[in-house]
Amino acid sequence: MEKKYNPEIIEKKWQEHWANENVFKVELDTSKEKYYLLEMFPYPSGRIHMGHVRNYCIGDVVARYKMMNGFNVLHPMGWDAFGMPAENAAIKNKSHPATWTINNINEMRRQLKRMGLSYDWDREIATCHPDYYKWEQWLFIRMLEKGLVYRKKSVVNYCRPCATVLANEQVEAGCCWRCGKPVIQREQDGWFFKITQYADELLDWCDRLPGWPERVLTMQRNWIGRSEGARILFGLEGSKESIEVFTTRPDTVYGATFMSLAPEHPLCLSLSKGTPQENAVQEFVNRCLTQDWQSRVGEDAEKEGVFTGAYCVNPVTSRRMPIYCANFVLYEYGTGAVMAVPAHDQRDFEFARKYGLDIIVVVQPPDCILDPKTMTEAYVDQGTLINSGEFNGIDNVSGKKAISEKLKSMNLGGPTINYRLRDWGISRQRYWGAPIPIIHCPQCGPIPVPDSDLPVELPTNIDFPESGRSPLPDLDWWVNVHCPKCGFDARRETDTMDTFVESSWYFDRYTCPRYDKGLLDPEQDIYWSPVDQYIGGIEHAILHLLYSRFFTKALRDLGIKKESEPFKNLLTQGMVIKDGAKMSKSKGNVVDPESLIDKYGADTVRLFCLFAAPPERDLEWTSEGVDGAHRFLNRIWGLVLQHKGLTTPEKIVYQSNFARSIRRVTHKTIKKVTEDISNRFRFNTAIAAIMEMSNELAKFSVEDVSLDNDLRAAMKEAVDSLVILMSPFVPHISEELWEALGNENGLTRRGWPVYDPELIAEDTLTIVAQVNGKKRAEISVPALATEDEIKQATMAEANVQRFLEGRVIRKMVVVPGKLVNIVVS
């Protein structure tokens, strides 16, 4: 053992050992309890950042801990390799997305291996590989056959700079989640996954995931957005057609005075066609479609609209209602049409005031009488129905059901349930993605590619245009094919799949990454699924996690999987913060992990990331913290170097007070670290306990230990335990120290230490606490506690405090070892 801690030599040595010995390679073993630990796989951007390091170190601690506790641990790594950034980088660097991606994967793999992470690299996958997306295409076809995939013309979110369609979840504050530019809406054909078919089940299972953070579950519930209400049909004047609306306030239908349509609604243009309003409506729609969502629907956004020139009829009042195109109505919510009740909806109220439209009160509050002429805002609370025909006088809550049932009896609507969740549009007009396995035939329509012709490989031996436009539609040799059904000339689908499709099932493929007889090996999937612990950022709370849940349920219904949910437990780690902001290139506050590894070693970087904050909290980056972590490892190196020659005496009785003290510290630390890892993921407090233990051991010199057999045995146990407890956090130095202590087998295969409850038991007494002679509580105090300490413990007891509230303490009587009586008046 070298006198000086040299992480560069040590870390290279143990990384090679782990690789050569296949220490982390795992196979199905039914004799062992499995544990599937997974961190969200990265996009191969080319360099790992501190967010990666923190995420993967958190997972590595758990994986190593479980291995040492005898679990058969699956801990894989791969690459979310398709996507727009590769195209953008290829344009910038005059390269090809495939070349750029593969080079980045190679570089990031090298960097991750330097961190000493316990991955089974034999299971590595890259979603851009045909062997991976072949099964994705196969699954697309099975879902199409099941009715879970369909094609339709729809208004979609479109990002002009990226030249692609975005799912609703990929639009953030009206902007593209990738490039940050405003999103517009336009109509075009595309493929959709029918995720809405699982809306109820996705919602119900939110209550059956106790291992998930409530914050994430709340975000998913809100996104699914289940609303109870009514559908109501408003007949178009001069037509047999109707406008259907969904409302959560059917109790206010008698107060509906106009209709509002979303600018994307087809009726806006069709109703105004041939009327004096045609040009005004066309201009208004065009303007709205170029605006981002936030400027249209935000609370502070101005409510704007234009009359279409058409009218509809209120089904319960027969009132003639003008139809407006309004910027604040969302096409994807409900039906894209809203019955406007300005007296009881604030947006409708502002709109009505602006355009001089009628306001009719139909819900009267209990404490005043509303006058439409003097109202300054909409009344949205409960009250009594008025101006509502036969329903006058009943409370509006009861009125919701009663009016809904009347509409049902009139065949003009009725009770229904609506969801905010919309089907998932997956068509992308990009090159770097998995081709959609469809052939368009003029005779037969869209036909799936035969299974025998899968995968439909993305052509890579082409020049990628600097414009960024997908080259696929222009590749005649690739696009032009024969229809597999009729044999006539046809064309391939040139859209590629949304990259969230790849990440919605990759965790399943890790169980059998080289399996070539199907999407999943049933035996492997049954053994390994579900993921026991999933780790990733809160930013994926809706998109990735919701899609993964949907895919798992679809795979179950296709008979491919048994499980209904993909992830048993979920941990969302916090961000890495520097100078008060999240680390990012744009803010100029990025710290390169590899430069830190070069200077301090991977174990120091790991230790800092794990010690500076609990996993779910943001981590504040400080160079002082890194220096402190490095100093601690050097102290541990010196401590073990000092005591590495310890041997266990043949006869041990542990009569020495010092020996018993060390053993108590050792076993208390084992208990603390074990519970902090297994129960709470409180790695920072586990490391703090290890530091405290090392400080206690440092108080004993080699001379002290050599003179006392009991002390020597206790110190030997303590030093061994200290190194073992450190190993999930800082594995390289721990392996080196373990070897220096004379052990032949590595720590990964060494069992986790177990504490002795008798050794950590404190000598305590139970004291009865009385107030005016009546027992109010029992308290535990150390056997050697002073009278003042006993009094303080008694006064701190919650139930005692309750009986002292507002009373004057006259005296306290302590009967040693038995009771405390507080006399009050």
JSON list of C-alpha atoms in Angstrom, two decimals, residues 138-243:
[
{"chain": "A", "resi": 138, "resn": "TRP", "atom": "CA", "xyz": [-42.99, -4.37, -35.26]},
{"chain": "A", "resi": 139, "resn": "LEU", "atom": "CA", "xyz": [-44.80, -3.03, -32.20]},
{"chain": "A", "resi": 140, "resn": "PHE", "atom": "CA", "xyz": [-46.22, -0.12, -34.19]},
{"chain": "A", "resi": 141, "resn": "ILE", "atom": "CA", "xyz": [-47.83, -2.62, -36.57]},
{"chain": "A", "resi": 142, "resn": "ARG", "atom": "CA", "xyz": [-49.24, -4.72, -33.71]},
{"chain": "A", "resi": 143, "resn": "MET", "atom": "CA", "xyz": [-50.70, -1.58, -32.14]},
{"chain": "A", "resi": 144, "resn": "LEU", "atom": "CA", "xyz": [-52.16, -0.60, -35.51]},
{"chain": "A", "resi": 145, "resn": "GLU", "atom": "CA", "xyz": [-53.86, -4.00, -35.74]},
{"chain": "A", "resi": 146, "resn": "LYS", "atom": "CA", "xyz": [-55.15, -3.55, -32.18]},
{"chain": "A", "resi": 147, "resn": "GLY", "atom": "CA", "xyz": [-56.68, -0.17, -33.00]},
{"chain": "A", "resi": 148, "resn": "LEU", "atom": "CA", "xyz": [-54.18, 1.75, -30.89]},
{"chain": "A", "resi": 149, "resn": "VAL", "atom": "CA", "xyz": [-52.66, 3.53, -33.92]},
{"chain": "A", "resi": 150, "resn": "TYR", "atom": "CA", "xyz": [-54.56, 5.57, -36.47]},
{"chain": "A", "resi": 151, "resn": "ARG", "atom": "CA", "xyz": [-53.98, 8.27, -39.07]},
{"chain": "A", "resi": 152, "resn": "LYS", "atom": "CA", "xyz": [-55.93, 11.48, -39.29]},
{"chain": "A", "resi": 153, "resn": "LYS", "atom": "CA", "xyz": [-55.79, 15.06, -40.45]},
{"chain": "A", "resi": 154, "resn": "SER", "atom": "CA", "xyz": [-55.48, 17.35, -37.52]},
{"chain": "A", "resi": 155, "resn": "VAL", "atom": "CA", "xyz": [-54.29, 20.71, -36.32]},
{"chain": "A", "resi": 156, "resn": "VAL", "atom": "CA", "xyz": [-50.84, 20.14, -34.95]},
{"chain": "A", "resi": 157, "resn": "ASN", "atom": "CA", "xyz": [-48.18, 22.08, -33.14]},
{"chain": "A", "resi": 158, "resn": "TYR", "atom": "CA", "xyz": [-45.48, 22.99, -35.62]},
{"chain": "A", "resi": 159, "resn": "CYS", "atom": "CA", "xyz": [-42.03, 24.39, -34.99]},
{"chain": "A", "resi": 160, "resn": "ARG", "atom": "CA", "xyz": [-40.77, 26.26, -38.03]},
{"chain": "A", "resi": 161, "resn": "PRO", "atom": "CA", "xyz": [-37.05, 26.38, -37.07]},
{"chain": "A", "resi": 162, "resn": "CYS", "atom": "CA", "xyz": [-37.07, 22.62, -36.39]},
{"chain": "A", "resi": 163, "resn": "ALA", "atom": "CA", "xyz": [-39.42, 21.92, -39.32]},
{"chain": "A", "resi": 164, "resn": "THR", "atom": "CA", "xyz": [-41.38, 19.34, -37.32]},
{"chain": "A", "resi": 165, "resn": "VAL", "atom": "CA", "xyz": [-44.59, 18.57, -35.46]},
{"chain": "A", "resi": 166, "resn": "LEU", "atom": "CA", "xyz": [-44.54, 18.60, -31.67]},
{"chain": "A", "resi": 167, "resn": "ALA", "atom": "CA", "xyz": [-46.76, 16.75, -29.20]},
{"chain": "A", "resi": 168, "resn": "ASN", "atom": "CA", "xyz": [-48.71, 18.95, -26.76]},
{"chain": "A", "resi": 169, "resn": "GLU", "atom": "CA", "xyz": [-46.35, 17.86, -24.01]},
{"chain": "A", "resi": 170, "resn": "GLN", "atom": "CA", "xyz": [-43.39, 19.13, -26.05]},
{"chain": "A", "resi": 171, "resn": "VAL", "atom": "CA", "xyz": [-44.75, 22.68, -26.15]},
{"chain": "A", "resi": 172, "resn": "GLU", "atom": "CA", "xyz": [-43.60, 24.67, -23.14]},
{"chain": "A", "resi": 173, "resn": "ALA", "atom": "CA", "xyz": [-45.12, 28.12, -22.59]},
{"chain": "A", "resi": 174, "resn": "GLY", "atom": "CA", "xyz": [-45.96, 28.27, -26.27]},
{"chain": "A", "resi": 175, "resn": "CYS", "atom": "CA", "xyz": [-42.45, 27.39, -27.38]},
{"chain": "A", "resi": 176, "resn": "CYS", "atom": "CA", "xyz": [-40.65, 24.35, -28.72]},
{"chain": "A", "resi": 177, "resn": "TRP", "atom": "CA", "xyz": [-39.12, 22.33, -25.91]},
{"chain": "A", "resi": 178, "resn": "ARG", "atom": "CA", "xyz": [-35.98, 21.81, -28.00]},
{"chain": "A", "resi": 179, "resn": "CYS", "atom": "CA", "xyz": [-35.13, 25.14, -29.64]},
{"chain": "A", "resi": 180, "resn": "GLY", "atom": "CA", "xyz": [-37.24, 27.49, -27.52]},
{"chain": "A", "resi": 181, "resn": "LYS", "atom": "CA", "xyz": [-38.85, 29.21, -30.52]},
{"chain": "A", "resi": 182, "resn": "PRO", "atom": "CA", "xyz": [-42.61, 29.99, -30.72]},
{"chain": "A", "resi": 183, "resn": "VAL", "atom": "CA", "xyz": [-44.86, 27.17, -31.90]},
{"chain": "A", "resi": 184, "resn": "ILE", "atom": "CA", "xyz": [-47.64, 27.68, -34.45]},
{"chain": "A", "resi": 185, "resn": "GLN", "atom": "CA", "xyz": [-50.58, 25.46, -35.38]},
{"chain": "A", "resi": 186, "resn": "ARG", "atom": "CA", "xyz": [-51.25, 24.01, -38.81]},
{"chain": "A", "resi": 187, "resn": "GLU", "atom": "CA", "xyz": [-53.30, 21.18, -40.32]},
{"chain": "A", "resi": 188, "resn": "GLN", "atom": "CA", "xyz": [-51.75, 18.04, -41.80]},
{"chain": "A", "resi": 189, "resn": "ASP", "atom": "CA", "xyz": [-51.96, 14.22, -41.82]},
{"chain": "A", "resi": 190, "resn": "GLY", "atom": "CA", "xyz": [-50.18, 12.28, -39.14]},
{"chain": "A", "resi": 191, "resn": "TRP", "atom": "CA", "xyz": [-50.08, 9.07, -37.10]},
{"chain": "A", "resi": 192, "resn": "PHE", "atom": "CA", "xyz": [-51.42, 8.93, -33.57]},
{"chain": "A", "resi": 193, "resn": "PHE", "atom": "CA", "xyz": [-51.16, 6.56, -30.61]},
{"chain": "A", "resi": 194, "resn": "LYS", "atom": "CA", "xyz": [-54.52, 6.16, -28.88]},
{"chain": "A", "resi": 195, "resn": "ILE", "atom": "CA", "xyz": [-53.30, 6.92, -25.37]},
{"chain": "A", "resi": 196, "resn": "THR", "atom": "CA", "xyz": [-56.75, 8.29, -24.48]},
{"chain": "A", "resi": 197, "resn": "GLN", "atom": "CA", "xyz": [-58.06, 4.72, -24.47]},
{"chain": "A", "resi": 198, "resn": "TYR", "atom": "CA", "xyz": [-56.02, 4.28, -21.28]},
{"chain": "A", "resi": 199, "resn": "ALA", "atom": "CA", "xyz": [-56.92, 7.61, -19.65]},
{"chain": "A", "resi": 200, "resn": "ASP", "atom": "CA", "xyz": [-58.99, 6.09, -16.83]},
{"chain": "A", "resi": 201, "resn": "GLU", "atom": "CA", "xyz": [-56.46, 3.36, -16.10]},
{"chain": "A", "resi": 202, "resn": "LEU", "atom": "CA", "xyz": [-53.53, 5.77, -16.18]},
{"chain": "A", "resi": 203, "resn": "LEU", "atom": "CA", "xyz": [-55.41, 7.95, -13.72]},
{"chain": "A", "resi": 204, "resn": "ASP", "atom": "CA", "xyz": [-56.53, 5.10, -11.46]},
{"chain": "A", "resi": 205, "resn": "TRP", "atom": "CA", "xyz": [-53.02, 3.69, -11.20]},
{"chain": "A", "resi": 206, "resn": "CYS", "atom": "CA", "xyz": [-51.75, 7.03, -9.91]},
{"chain": "A", "resi": 207, "resn": "ASP", "atom": "CA", "xyz": [-53.30, 5.94, -6.61]},
{"chain": "A", "resi": 208, "resn": "ARG", "atom": "CA", "xyz": [-51.47, 2.59, -6.73]},
{"chain": "A", "resi": 209, "resn": "LEU", "atom": "CA", "xyz": [-47.90, 3.82, -7.02]},
{"chain": "A", "resi": 210, "resn": "PRO", "atom": "CA", "xyz": [-46.82, 4.41, -3.41]},
{"chain": "A", "resi": 211, "resn": "GLY", "atom": "CA", "xyz": [-43.16, 4.45, -4.42]},
{"chain": "A", "resi": 212, "resn": "TRP", "atom": "CA", "xyz": [-43.62, 7.54, -6.61]},
{"chain": "A", "resi": 213, "resn": "PRO", "atom": "CA", "xyz": [-43.28, 11.16, -5.39]},
{"chain": "A", "resi": 214, "resn": "GLU", "atom": "CA", "xyz": [-46.70, 12.71, -4.87]},
{"chain": "A", "resi": 215, "resn": "ARG", "atom": "CA", "xyz": [-45.53, 15.75, -6.81]},
{"chain": "A", "resi": 216, "resn": "VAL", "atom": "CA", "xyz": [-45.05, 13.65, -9.95]},
{"chain": "A", "resi": 217, "resn": "LEU", "atom": "CA", "xyz": [-48.36, 11.84, -9.51]},
{"chain": "A", "resi": 218, "resn": "THR", "atom": "CA", "xyz": [-50.15, 15.16, -9.13]},
{"chain": "A", "resi": 219, "resn": "MET", "atom": "CA", "xyz": [-48.58, 16.41, -12.36]},
{"chain": "A", "resi": 220, "resn": "GLN", "atom": "CA", "xyz": [-49.73, 13.28, -14.17]},
{"chain": "A", "resi": 221, "resn": "ARG", "atom": "CA", "xyz": [-53.26, 13.52, -12.75]},
{"chain": "A", "resi": 222, "resn": "ASN", "atom": "CA", "xyz": [-53.48, 17.13, -13.85]},
{"chain": "A", "resi": 223, "resn": "TRP", "atom": "CA", "xyz": [-52.22, 16.33, -17.34]},
{"chain": "A", "resi": 224, "resn": "ILE", "atom": "CA", "xyz": [-54.74, 13.52, -17.77]},
{"chain": "A", "resi": 225, "resn": "GLY", "atom": "CA", "xyz": [-57.28, 16.04, -16.50]},
{"chain": "A", "resi": 226, "resn": "ARG", "atom": "CA", "xyz": [-60.47, 14.09, -15.87]},
{"chain": "A", "resi": 227, "resn": "SER", "atom": "CA", "xyz": [-63.49, 16.42, -15.76]},
{"chain": "A", "resi": 228, "resn": "GLU", "atom": "CA", "xyz": [-67.12, 15.54, -15.11]},
{"chain": "A", "resi": 229, "resn": "GLY", "atom": "CA", "xyz": [-69.65, 17.63, -16.96]},
{"chain": "A", "resi": 230, "resn": "ALA", "atom": "CA", "xyz": [-72.06, 17.52, -19.87]},
{"chain": "A", "resi": 231, "resn": "ARG", "atom": "CA", "xyz": [-72.08, 17.57, -23.65]},
{"chain": "A", "resi": 232, "resn": "ILE", "atom": "CA", "xyz": [-74.57, 20.03, -25.09]},
{"chain": "A", "resi": 233, "resn": "LEU", "atom": "CA", "xyz": [-75.68, 20.43, -28.71]},
{"chain": "A", "resi": 234, "resn": "PHE", "atom": "CA", "xyz": [-76.34, 23.93, -30.04]},
{"chain": "A", "resi": 235, "resn": "GLY", "atom": "CA", "xyz": [-78.14, 23.83, -33.40]},
{"chain": "A", "resi": 236, "resn": "LEU", "atom": "CA", "xyz": [-76.71, 25.93, -36.20]},
{"chain": "A", "resi": 237, "resn": "GLU", "atom": "CA", "xyz": [-79.19, 28.49, -37.45]},
{"chain": "A", "resi": 238, "resn": "GLY", "atom": "CA", "xyz": [-80.45, 27.57, -40.93]},
{"chain": "A", "resi": 239, "resn": "SER", "atom": "CA", "xyz": [-78.87, 24.11, -40.80]},
{"chain": "A", "resi": 240, "resn": "LYS", "atom": "CA", "xyz": [-79.50, 20.62, -39.50]},
{"chain": "A", "resi": 241, "resn": "GLU", "atom": "CA", "xyz": [-75.97, 20.56, -38.09]},
{"chain": "A", "resi": 242, "resn": "SER", "atom": "CA", "xyz": [-75.06, 21.26, -34.47]},
{"chain": "A", "resi": 243, "resn": "ILE", "atom": "CA", "xyz": [-72.08, 22.52, -32.53]}
]
